[in-house]
XYZ file of C-alpha atoms in Angstrom:
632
model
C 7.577 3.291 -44.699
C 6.526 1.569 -41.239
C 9.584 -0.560 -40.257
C 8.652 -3.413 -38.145
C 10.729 -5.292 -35.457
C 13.289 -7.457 -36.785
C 12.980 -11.622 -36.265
C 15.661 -11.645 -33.561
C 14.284 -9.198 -31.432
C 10.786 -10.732 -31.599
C 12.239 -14.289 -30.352
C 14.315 -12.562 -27.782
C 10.768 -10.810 -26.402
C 9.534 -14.232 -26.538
C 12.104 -15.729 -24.781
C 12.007 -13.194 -21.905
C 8.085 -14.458 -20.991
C 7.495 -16.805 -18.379
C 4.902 -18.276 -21.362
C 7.674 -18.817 -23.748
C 9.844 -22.299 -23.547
C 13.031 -22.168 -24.401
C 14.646 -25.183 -27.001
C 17.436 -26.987 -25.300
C 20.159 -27.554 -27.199
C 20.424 -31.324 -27.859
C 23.370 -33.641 -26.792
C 23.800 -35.130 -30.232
C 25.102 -31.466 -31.121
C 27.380 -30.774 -28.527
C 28.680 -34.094 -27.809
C 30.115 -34.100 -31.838
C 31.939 -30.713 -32.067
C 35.330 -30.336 -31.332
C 35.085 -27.091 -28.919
C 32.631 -26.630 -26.218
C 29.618 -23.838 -27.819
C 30.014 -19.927 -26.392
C 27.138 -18.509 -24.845
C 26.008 -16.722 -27.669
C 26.776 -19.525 -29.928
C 24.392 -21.546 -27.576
C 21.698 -19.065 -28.003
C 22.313 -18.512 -31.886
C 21.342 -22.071 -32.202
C 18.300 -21.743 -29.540
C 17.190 -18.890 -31.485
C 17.587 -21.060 -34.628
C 16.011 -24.034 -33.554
C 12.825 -21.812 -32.026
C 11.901 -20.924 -35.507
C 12.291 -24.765 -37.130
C 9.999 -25.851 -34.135
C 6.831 -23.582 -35.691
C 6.330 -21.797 -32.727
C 6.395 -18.731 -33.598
C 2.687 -17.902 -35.593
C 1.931 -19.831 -38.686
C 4.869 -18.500 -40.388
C 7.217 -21.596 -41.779
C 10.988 -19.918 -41.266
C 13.397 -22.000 -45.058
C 15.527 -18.923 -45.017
C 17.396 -17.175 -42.373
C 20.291 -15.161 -41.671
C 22.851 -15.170 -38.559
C 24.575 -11.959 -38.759
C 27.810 -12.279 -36.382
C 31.199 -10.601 -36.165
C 33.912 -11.653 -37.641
C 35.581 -14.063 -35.299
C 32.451 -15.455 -33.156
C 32.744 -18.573 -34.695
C 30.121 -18.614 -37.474
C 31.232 -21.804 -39.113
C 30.739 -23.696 -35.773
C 27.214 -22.745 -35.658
C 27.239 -23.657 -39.455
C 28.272 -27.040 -38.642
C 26.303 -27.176 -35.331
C 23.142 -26.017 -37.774
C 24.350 -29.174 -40.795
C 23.985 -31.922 -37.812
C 20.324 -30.461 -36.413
C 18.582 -30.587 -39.572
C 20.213 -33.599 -40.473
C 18.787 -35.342 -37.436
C 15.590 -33.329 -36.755
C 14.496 -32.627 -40.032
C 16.168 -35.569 -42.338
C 18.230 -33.429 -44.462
C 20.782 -34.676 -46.129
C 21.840 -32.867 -48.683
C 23.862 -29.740 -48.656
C 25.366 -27.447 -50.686
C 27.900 -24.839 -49.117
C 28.611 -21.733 -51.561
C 30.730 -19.282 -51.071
C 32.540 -16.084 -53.576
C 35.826 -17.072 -53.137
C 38.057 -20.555 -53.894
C 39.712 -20.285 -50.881
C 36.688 -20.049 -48.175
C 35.999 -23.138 -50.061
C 39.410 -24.783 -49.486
C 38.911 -23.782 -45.637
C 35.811 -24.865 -45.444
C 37.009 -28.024 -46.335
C 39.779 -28.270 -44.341
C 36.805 -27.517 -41.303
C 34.168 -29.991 -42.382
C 36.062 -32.691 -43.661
C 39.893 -33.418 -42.790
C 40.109 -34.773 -39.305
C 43.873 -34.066 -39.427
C 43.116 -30.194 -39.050
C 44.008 -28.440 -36.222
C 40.318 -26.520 -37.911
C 38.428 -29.312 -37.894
C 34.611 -28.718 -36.322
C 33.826 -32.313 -35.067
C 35.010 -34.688 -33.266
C 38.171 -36.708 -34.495
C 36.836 -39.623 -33.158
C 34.126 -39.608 -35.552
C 30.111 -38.220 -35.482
C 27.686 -40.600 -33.373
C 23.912 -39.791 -33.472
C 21.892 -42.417 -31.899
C 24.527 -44.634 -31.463
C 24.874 -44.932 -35.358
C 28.203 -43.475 -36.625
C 27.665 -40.826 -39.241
C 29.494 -39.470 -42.230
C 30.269 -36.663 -44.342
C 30.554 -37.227 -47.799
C 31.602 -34.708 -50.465
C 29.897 -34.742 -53.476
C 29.655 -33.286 -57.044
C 26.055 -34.380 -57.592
C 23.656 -35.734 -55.046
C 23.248 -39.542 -54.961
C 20.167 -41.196 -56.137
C 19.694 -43.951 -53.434
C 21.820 -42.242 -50.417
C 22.954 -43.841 -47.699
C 20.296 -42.675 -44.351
C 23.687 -42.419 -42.502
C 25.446 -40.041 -44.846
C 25.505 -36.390 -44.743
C 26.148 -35.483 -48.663
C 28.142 -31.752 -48.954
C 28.504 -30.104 -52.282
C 31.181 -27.253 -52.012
C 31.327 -24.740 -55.003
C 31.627 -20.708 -55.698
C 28.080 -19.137 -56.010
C 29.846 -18.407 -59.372
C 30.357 -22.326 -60.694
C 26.993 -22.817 -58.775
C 25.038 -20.494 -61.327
C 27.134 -21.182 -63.987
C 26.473 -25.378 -63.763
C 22.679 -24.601 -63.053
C 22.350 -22.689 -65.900
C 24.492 -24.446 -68.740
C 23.629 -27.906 -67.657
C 26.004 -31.162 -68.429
C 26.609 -34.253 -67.336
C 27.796 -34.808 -63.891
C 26.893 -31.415 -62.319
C 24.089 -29.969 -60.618
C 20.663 -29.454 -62.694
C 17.599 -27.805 -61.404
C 15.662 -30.858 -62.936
C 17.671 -33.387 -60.689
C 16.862 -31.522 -57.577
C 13.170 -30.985 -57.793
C 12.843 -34.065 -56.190
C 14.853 -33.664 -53.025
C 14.859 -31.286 -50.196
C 18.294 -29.159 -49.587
C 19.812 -27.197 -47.536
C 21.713 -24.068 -48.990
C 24.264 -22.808 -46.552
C 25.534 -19.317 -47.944
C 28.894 -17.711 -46.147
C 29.939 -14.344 -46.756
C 26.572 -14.197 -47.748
C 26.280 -10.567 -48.214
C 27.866 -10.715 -51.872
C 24.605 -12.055 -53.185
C 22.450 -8.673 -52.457
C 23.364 -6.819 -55.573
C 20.089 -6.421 -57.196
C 18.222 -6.175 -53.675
C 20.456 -3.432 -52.563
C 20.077 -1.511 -56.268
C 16.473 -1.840 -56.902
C 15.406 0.384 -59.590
C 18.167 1.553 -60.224
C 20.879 0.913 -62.911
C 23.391 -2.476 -62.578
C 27.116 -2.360 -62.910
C 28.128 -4.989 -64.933
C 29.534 -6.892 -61.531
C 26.238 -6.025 -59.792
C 24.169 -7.198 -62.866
C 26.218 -10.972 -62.861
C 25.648 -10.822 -58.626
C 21.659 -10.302 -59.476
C 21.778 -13.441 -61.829
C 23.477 -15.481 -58.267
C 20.405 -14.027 -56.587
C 18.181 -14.969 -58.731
C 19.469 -18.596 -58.998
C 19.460 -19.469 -55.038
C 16.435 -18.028 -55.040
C 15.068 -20.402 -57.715
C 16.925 -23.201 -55.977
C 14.960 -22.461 -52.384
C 11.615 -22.608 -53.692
C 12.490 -26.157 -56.211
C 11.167 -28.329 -53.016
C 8.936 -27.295 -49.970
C 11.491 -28.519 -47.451
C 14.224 -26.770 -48.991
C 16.252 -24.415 -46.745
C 18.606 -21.467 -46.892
C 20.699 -20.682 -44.044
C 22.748 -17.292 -45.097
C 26.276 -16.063 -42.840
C 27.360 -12.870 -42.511
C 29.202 -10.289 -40.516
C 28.184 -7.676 -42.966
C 25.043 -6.173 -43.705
C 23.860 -2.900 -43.793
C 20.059 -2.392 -42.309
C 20.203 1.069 -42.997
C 19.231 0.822 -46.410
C 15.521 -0.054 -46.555
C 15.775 -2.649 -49.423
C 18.003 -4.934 -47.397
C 15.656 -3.933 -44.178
C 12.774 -5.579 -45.982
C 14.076 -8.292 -47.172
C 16.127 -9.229 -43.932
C 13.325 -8.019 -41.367
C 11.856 -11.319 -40.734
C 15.035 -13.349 -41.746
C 17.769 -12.681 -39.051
C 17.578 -15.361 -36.436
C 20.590 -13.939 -34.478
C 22.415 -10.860 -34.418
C 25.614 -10.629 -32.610
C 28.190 -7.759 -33.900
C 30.949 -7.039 -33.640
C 30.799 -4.550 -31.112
C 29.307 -6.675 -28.620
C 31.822 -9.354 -29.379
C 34.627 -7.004 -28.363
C 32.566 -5.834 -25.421
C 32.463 -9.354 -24.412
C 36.079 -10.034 -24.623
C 36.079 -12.465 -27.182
C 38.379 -10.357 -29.336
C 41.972 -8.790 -28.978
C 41.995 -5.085 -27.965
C 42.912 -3.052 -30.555
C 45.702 -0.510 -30.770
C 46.609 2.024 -33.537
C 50.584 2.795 -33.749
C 50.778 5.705 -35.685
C 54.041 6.619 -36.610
C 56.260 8.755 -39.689
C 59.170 6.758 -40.682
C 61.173 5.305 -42.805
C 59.889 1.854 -44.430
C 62.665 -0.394 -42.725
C 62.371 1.483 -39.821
C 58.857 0.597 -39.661
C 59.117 -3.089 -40.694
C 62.169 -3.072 -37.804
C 59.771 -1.922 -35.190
C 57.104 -4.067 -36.243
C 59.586 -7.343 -35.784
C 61.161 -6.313 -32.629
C 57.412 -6.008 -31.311
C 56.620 -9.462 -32.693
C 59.665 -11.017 -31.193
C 59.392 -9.459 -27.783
C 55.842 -10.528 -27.873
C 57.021 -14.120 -28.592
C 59.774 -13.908 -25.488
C 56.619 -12.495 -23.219
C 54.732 -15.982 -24.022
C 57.840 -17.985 -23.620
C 59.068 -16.550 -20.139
C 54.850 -17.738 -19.183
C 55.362 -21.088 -20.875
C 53.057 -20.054 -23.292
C 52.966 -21.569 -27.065
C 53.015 -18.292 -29.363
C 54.316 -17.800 -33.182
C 52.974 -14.492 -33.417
C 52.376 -13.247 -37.715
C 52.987 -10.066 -38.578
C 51.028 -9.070 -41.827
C 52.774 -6.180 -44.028
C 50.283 -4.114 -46.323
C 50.958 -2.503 -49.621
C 48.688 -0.480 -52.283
C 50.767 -2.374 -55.374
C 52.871 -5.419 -55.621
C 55.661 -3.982 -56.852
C 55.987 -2.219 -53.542
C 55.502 -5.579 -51.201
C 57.569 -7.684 -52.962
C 60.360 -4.619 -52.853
C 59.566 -4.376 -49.094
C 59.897 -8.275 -48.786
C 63.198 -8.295 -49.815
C 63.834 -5.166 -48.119
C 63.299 -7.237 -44.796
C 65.566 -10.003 -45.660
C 68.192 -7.831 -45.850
C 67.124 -5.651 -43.125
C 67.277 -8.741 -40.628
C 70.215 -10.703 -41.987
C 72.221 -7.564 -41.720
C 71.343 -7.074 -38.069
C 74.375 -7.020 -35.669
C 74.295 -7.505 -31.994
C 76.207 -3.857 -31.644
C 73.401 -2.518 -33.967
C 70.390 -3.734 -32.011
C 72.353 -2.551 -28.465
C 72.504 0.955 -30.039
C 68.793 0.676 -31.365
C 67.678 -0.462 -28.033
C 69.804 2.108 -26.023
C 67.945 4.917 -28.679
C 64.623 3.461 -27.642
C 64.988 3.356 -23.955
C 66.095 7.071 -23.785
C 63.077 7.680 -26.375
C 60.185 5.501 -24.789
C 61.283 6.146 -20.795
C 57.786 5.970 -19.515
C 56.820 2.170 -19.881
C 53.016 3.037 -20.637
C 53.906 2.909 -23.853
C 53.675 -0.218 -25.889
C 57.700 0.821 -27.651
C 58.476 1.417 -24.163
C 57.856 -2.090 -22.445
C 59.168 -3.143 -25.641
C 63.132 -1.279 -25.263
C 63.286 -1.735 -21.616
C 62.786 -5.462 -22.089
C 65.011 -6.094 -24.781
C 67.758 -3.795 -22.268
C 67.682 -7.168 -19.972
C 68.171 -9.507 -22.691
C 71.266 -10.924 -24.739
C 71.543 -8.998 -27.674
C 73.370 -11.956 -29.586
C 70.632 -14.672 -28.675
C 67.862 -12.222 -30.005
C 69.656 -11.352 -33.267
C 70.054 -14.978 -33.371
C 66.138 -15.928 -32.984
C 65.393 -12.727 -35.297
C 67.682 -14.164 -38.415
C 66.413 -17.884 -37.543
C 62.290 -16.945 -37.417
C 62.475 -14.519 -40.102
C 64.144 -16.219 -42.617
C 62.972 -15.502 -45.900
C 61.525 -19.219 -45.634
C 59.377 -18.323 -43.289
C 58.365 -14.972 -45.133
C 55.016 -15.748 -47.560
C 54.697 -13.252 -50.553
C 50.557 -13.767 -50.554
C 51.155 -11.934 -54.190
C 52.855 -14.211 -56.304
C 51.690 -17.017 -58.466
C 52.925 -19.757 -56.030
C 50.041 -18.304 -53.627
C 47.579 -19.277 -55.447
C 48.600 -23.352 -55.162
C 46.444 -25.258 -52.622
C 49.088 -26.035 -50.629
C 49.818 -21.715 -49.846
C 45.689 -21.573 -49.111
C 46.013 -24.035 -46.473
C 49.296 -22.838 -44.784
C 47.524 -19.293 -44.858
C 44.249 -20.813 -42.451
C 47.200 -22.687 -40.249
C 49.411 -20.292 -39.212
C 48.691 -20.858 -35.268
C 50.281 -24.747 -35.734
C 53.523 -25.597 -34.106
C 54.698 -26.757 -38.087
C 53.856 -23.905 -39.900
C 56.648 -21.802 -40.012
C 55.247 -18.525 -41.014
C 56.421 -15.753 -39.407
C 55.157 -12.361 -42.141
C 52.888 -12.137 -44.973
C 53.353 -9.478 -47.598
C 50.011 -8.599 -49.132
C 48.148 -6.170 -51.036
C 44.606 -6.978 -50.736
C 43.632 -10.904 -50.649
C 43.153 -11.341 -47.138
C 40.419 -8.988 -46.102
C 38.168 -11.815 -46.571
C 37.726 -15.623 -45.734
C 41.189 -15.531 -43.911
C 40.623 -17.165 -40.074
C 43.978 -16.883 -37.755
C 44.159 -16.127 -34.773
C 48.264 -15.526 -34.343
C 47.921 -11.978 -36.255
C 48.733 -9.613 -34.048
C 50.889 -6.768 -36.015
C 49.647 -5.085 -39.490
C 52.134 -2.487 -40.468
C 51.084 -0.354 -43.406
C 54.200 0.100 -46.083
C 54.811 2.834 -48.482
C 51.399 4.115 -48.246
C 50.104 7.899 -47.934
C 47.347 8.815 -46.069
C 43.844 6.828 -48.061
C 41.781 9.577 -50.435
C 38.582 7.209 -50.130
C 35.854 6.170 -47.118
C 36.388 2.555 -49.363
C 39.970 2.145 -48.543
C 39.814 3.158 -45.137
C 36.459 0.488 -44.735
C 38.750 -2.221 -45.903
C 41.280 -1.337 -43.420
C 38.621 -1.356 -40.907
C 37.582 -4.682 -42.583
C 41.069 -6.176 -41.924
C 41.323 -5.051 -38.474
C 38.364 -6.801 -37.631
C 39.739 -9.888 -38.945
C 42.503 -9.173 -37.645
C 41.238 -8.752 -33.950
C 40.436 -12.300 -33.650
C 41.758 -13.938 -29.732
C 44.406 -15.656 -30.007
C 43.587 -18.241 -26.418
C 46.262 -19.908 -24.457
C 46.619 -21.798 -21.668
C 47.609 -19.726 -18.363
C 47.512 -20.797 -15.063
C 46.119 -24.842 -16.669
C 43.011 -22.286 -17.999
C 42.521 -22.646 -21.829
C 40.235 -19.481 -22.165
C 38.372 -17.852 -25.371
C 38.649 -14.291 -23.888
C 40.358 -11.590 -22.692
C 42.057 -11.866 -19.352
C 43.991 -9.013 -17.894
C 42.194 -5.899 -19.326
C 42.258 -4.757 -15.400
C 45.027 -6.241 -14.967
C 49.423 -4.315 -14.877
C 49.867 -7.601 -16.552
C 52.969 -7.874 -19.363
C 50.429 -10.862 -21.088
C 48.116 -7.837 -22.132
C 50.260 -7.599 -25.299
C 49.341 -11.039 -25.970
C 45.820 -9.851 -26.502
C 46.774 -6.578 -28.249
C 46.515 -6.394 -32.041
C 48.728 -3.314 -33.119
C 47.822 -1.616 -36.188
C 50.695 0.202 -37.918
C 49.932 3.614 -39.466
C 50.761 6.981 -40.325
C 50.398 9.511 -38.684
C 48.394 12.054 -40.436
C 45.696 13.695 -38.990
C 43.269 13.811 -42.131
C 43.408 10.023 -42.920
C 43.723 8.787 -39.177
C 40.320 11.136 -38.521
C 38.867 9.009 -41.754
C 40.070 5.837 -40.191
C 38.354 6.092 -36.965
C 35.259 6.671 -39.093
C 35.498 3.811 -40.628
C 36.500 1.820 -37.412
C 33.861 3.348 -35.914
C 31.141 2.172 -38.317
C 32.550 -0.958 -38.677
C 31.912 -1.451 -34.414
C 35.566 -1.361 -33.901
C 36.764 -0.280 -30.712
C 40.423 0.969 -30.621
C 42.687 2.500 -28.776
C 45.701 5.035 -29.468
C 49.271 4.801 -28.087
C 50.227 7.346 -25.921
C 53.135 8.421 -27.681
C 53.834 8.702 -31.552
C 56.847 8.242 -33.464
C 57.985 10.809 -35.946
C 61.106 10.556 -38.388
C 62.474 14.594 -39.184
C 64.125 14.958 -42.860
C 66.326 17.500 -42.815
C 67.767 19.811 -45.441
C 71.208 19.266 -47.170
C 72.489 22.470 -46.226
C 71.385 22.187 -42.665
C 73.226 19.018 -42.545
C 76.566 20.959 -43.465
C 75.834 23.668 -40.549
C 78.655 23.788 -37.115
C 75.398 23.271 -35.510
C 74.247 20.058 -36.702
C 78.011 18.566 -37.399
C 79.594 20.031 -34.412
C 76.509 20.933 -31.854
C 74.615 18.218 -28.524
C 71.437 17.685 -28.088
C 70.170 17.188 -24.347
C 67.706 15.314 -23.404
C 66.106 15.011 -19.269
C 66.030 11.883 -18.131
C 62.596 10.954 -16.465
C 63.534 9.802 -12.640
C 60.062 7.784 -11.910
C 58.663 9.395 -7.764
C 58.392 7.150 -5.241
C 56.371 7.915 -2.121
C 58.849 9.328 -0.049
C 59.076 12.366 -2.131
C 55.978 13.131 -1.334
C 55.330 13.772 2.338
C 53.918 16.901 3.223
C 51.751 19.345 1.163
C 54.718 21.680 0.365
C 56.031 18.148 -2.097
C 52.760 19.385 -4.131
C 53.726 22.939 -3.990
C 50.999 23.925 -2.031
C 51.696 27.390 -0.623
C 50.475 27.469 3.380
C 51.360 32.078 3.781
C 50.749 33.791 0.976
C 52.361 37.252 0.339
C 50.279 40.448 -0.573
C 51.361 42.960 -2.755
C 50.615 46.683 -1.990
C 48.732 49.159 -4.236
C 49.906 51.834 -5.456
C 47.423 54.551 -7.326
C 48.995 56.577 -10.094
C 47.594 60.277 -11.451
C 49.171 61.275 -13.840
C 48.391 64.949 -15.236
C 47.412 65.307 -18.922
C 50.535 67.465 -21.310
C 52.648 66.461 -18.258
C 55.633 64.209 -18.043
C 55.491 63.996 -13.694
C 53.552 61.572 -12.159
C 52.038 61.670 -8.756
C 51.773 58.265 -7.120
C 50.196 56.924 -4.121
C 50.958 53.824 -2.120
C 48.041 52.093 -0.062
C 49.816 50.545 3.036
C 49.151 47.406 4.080
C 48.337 45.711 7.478
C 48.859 42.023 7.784
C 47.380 40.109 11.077
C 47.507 36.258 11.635
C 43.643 34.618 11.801
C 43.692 32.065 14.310
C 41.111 29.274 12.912
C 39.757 27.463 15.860
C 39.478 24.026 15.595
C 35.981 23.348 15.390
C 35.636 25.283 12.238
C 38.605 23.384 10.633
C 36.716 20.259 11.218
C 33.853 21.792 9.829
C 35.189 22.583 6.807
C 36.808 18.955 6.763
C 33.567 17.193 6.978
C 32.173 19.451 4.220
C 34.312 17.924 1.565
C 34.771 14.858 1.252
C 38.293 14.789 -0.420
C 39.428 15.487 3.064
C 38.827 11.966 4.523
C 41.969 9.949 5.978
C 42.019 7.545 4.019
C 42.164 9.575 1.185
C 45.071 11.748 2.301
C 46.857 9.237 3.407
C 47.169 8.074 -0.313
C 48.450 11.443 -0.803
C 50.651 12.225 2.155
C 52.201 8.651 3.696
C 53.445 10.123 6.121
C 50.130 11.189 7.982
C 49.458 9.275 11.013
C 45.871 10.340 12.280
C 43.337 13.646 11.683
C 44.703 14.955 14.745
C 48.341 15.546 12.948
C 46.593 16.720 9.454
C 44.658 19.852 11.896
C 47.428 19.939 14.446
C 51.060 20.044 12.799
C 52.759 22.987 11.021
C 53.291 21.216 8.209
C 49.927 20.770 6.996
């Protein structure tokens, strides 16, 4: 099968000639969101608005596909999008659909509630024109709308298919909507390619109810000629040729999430593996949260930073919930001296993340951080994403708030609701609990998932600069763990090899910490031994160099006479125990090395420059001294 060059690249060949003008994007779109458009968002929407302009051939682009990380900001391009063909092309009615209720409860927290610290637009209300312009949700589409209203039906694809197809009064009918043009705005919309991805093959029963959602936007895009379908996703897999040919002349704007990391735009990512105990783990993990909190505050920065902690069953994170109330209202001032003290001696090289962590907390009051710990991590301020209560509206809002000043969440137990349609930015710990290494790619893929989500910048104002992206990757800066997301595992070498995989794949880019921490068990009758009741462990203490220990090439134990050994020859007669040796004696003389052929051996490599010694040896004050002195 010939595969052919996908939209994207086509318009991006196009956009490249000197023949080719580029769409401006208008002020009616930029002047009404609430956040100033990223470069790429800027040339998502250029892209976009290229194809609704007909010039490219005779082809008429009603459905399209931005496929962008996780974290670029899709819904601001979604809402950028709702206002373009509003004005440009008179649409006014939308329907948003989604698979899950509470993408839809976000969504309308970002389209519609001014009061959200999410909202898209402008508080002060859209203007187009000088007319003011609204955004009405709907259940069904007027008859006689209002030419300044922008009407927004919000449902599941599920209820979407299921009102289409069982038609009553008040919902959606394909009948009613023959007569008016839509646009269909699908997130997440990668959940509707079940019978495109398994063509000719056999269904699961899932993947045969998925092909029935297909089927119905389909039907709903072709009701009206001016219809359009505008699909997000961060997901989609081009390998397989039945999405390739469906998607080939359909994807307006690619931007994954590889390049989104490249670009900064993300948090670096860090995997802490580590074998321990449970509440040794969640310990670590809330030390690490707090002392990122103190880093912000000593900045004056604003930063409630949410640890997430991940189980394989319930029973296990609500156990592990209460296991950290306890954990943290037992907590002593004494006990977190002698846990700090252990980590210092543990973590001496400050390279490591635990060990800028322990020599920190050394220079801070024990009592006022056991204090803070018991007063953030209350179990108020603990969400169990598990129970019933989670599922109340109220829950689904606090979860897509968590960066606000009032929200008071400090850790989410979960086991697997929030790989999906959750959007904060104030994760920056997941610590895996009570679970072995993963015996699937798929669990390891949703991990990866998660970590993506996960990755999303958290930005903050530093130095009166409110920035989107990473600042001090170059930078010996103790605000890098402010855009560091630290990933909790085990440490085994099967699953962590199966993780990177799946990170890998996924466009993740990660990095390891230098050291590991591992937890011994040891036996019951070892425990009873003289050595282990009565015997001392020793441990050298790391004494960081300074320059003045090095000062002359003997500090690098580099050897200026070197000392020959003589030979000896040994014949020894077969049947015979007497040996009859022979020693080779040795004259030494000194070579006297002029110094025109020491400087031509200097000028033949060029580690031998001054400025480069001098990096090496302070205390070198010319060339002259380096050829000259008996030290060197």
């Amino acid at each position: 099968m010939q595969r052919t060059e996908i939209l994207h690249k086509q318009i991006e060949t196009l956009f490249s000639s000197a023949f080719t003008e580029v769409p401006e994007i208008p002020d009616y779109i930029t002047d009404n969101l609430m956040h100033p458009l990223r470069p790429y968002q800027l040339q998502a929407l250029r892209q976009y608005i290229f194809t609704q302009e007909q010039k490219m051939a005779d082809v008429t682009h009603n459905h399209l596909l931005f496929h962008m990380a996780t974290g670029s900001g899709k819904t601001m391009v979604l809402a950028a999008t709702i206002l373009y063909l509003f004005k440009e092309k008179n649409q006014q009615n939308v329907i948003f659909f989604v698979n899950s209720d509470a993408i839809i409860k976000k969504t309308e927290d970002n389209l519609l509630n001014a009061a959200s610290s999410k909202y898209l637009f402008t508080p002060e209300g859209i203007i187009i024109d000088g007319c003011r312009i609204s955004i009405q949700l709907v259940s069904v589409f007027p008859s006689f709308p209002d030419k300044d209203t922008i009407y927004l039906k919000l449902t599941t694809i599920q209820k979407l298919h299921h009102d289409l197809t069982n038609p009553r009064e008040n919902s959606l009918t394909y009948e009613a909507l023959e007569d008016r043009s839509l646009v269909l705005l699908a997130d997440e919309a990668h959940h509707i390619n079940a019978s495109t991805k398994r063509k000719n093959k056999k269904l699961t029963k899932v993947e045969v109810e998925a092909k029935t959602w297909e089927t119905t936007v389909s039907r709903l895009l072709s009701l009206h000629p001016s219809n359009r379908l505008v699909e997000f996703t961060a997901t989609i897999n081009l390998e397989k040729d039945e999405l390739f040919d469906k998607y080939r002349d359909k994807i307006v704007y690619q931007y994954d999430l590889r390049r989104f990391m490249t670009d900064r735009y993300s948090k670096n990512v860090t995997l802490l593996q580590a074998n321990q105990e449970d509440t040794d783990k969640m310990l670590h993990a809330v030390l690490l949260s707090q002392y990122r909190k103190y880093v912000a505050q000593d900045h004056g920065i604003f930063l409630k930073p949410v640890i997430l902690f991940k189980s394989n069953t319930i029973a296990i994170s609500q156990a592990s919930h209460h296991q950290l109330v306890d954990l943290i209202m037992q907590l002593t001032p004494q006990r977190l001296d002698t846990i700090v003290k252990r980590g210092v001696e543990i973590f001496q090289n400050e390279e490591s993340i635990w060990g800028k962590m322990y020599h920190d907390y050394q220079n801070r009051d024990a009592t006022r951080v056991v204090r803070d710990l018991q007063w953030d991590f209350a179990e108020g301020n603990l969400l169990d994403a598990n129970s019933k209560e989670f599922l109340e509206e109220k829950n689904a809002l606090r979860l897509n708030t968590l960066e606000d000043p009032n929200n008071p969440f400090r850790a989410i137990f979960a086991v697997a609701k929030l790989n999906e349609g959750w959007d904060v930015l104030n994760l920056f710990d997941i610590v895996r609990i009570s679970e072995g290494a993963s015996h699937t790619k798929n669990t390891t893929d949703s991990e990866a998932q998660l970590i993506g989500r996960g990755a999303r910048y958290y930005p903050f104002v530093y130095e009166g600069a409110y920035d989107f992206q990473r600042r001090f990757d170059t930078e010996p800066s103790p605000l890098k763990v402010l855009e560091t997301l630290h990933y909790h595992t085990i440490n085994d070498s099967t699953y962590i090899q199966r993780l990177w995989k799946s990170l890998e794949e996924a466009n993740i880019q990660v990095r390891e910490d230098a050291y590991l921490l591992k937890q011994a068990k040891l036996k019951p009758a070892f425990k009873k031994s003289s050595l282990f009741q009565h015997g001392k462990i020793y441990i050298n203490k790391v004494i960081p160099t300074t320059l003045a220990d090095y000062q002359r090439l003997s500090d690098y134990g580099v050897q200026t006479e070197k000392e020959m050994d003589s030979e000896e020859m040994v014949e020894t007669l077969y049947s015979s125990a007497s040996d009859v040796i022979q020693t080779l004696s040795l004259q030494v003389h000194d070579w006297y090395v002029e110094r025109p052929f020491i400087q031509k051996g200097i000028q033949r490599n060029p580690f031998f420059t001054f400025q480069n010694l001098k990096k090496y040896v302070p205390i070198l004050t010319s060339m002259k001294t380096f050829i000259e002195s008996p030290e060197f």
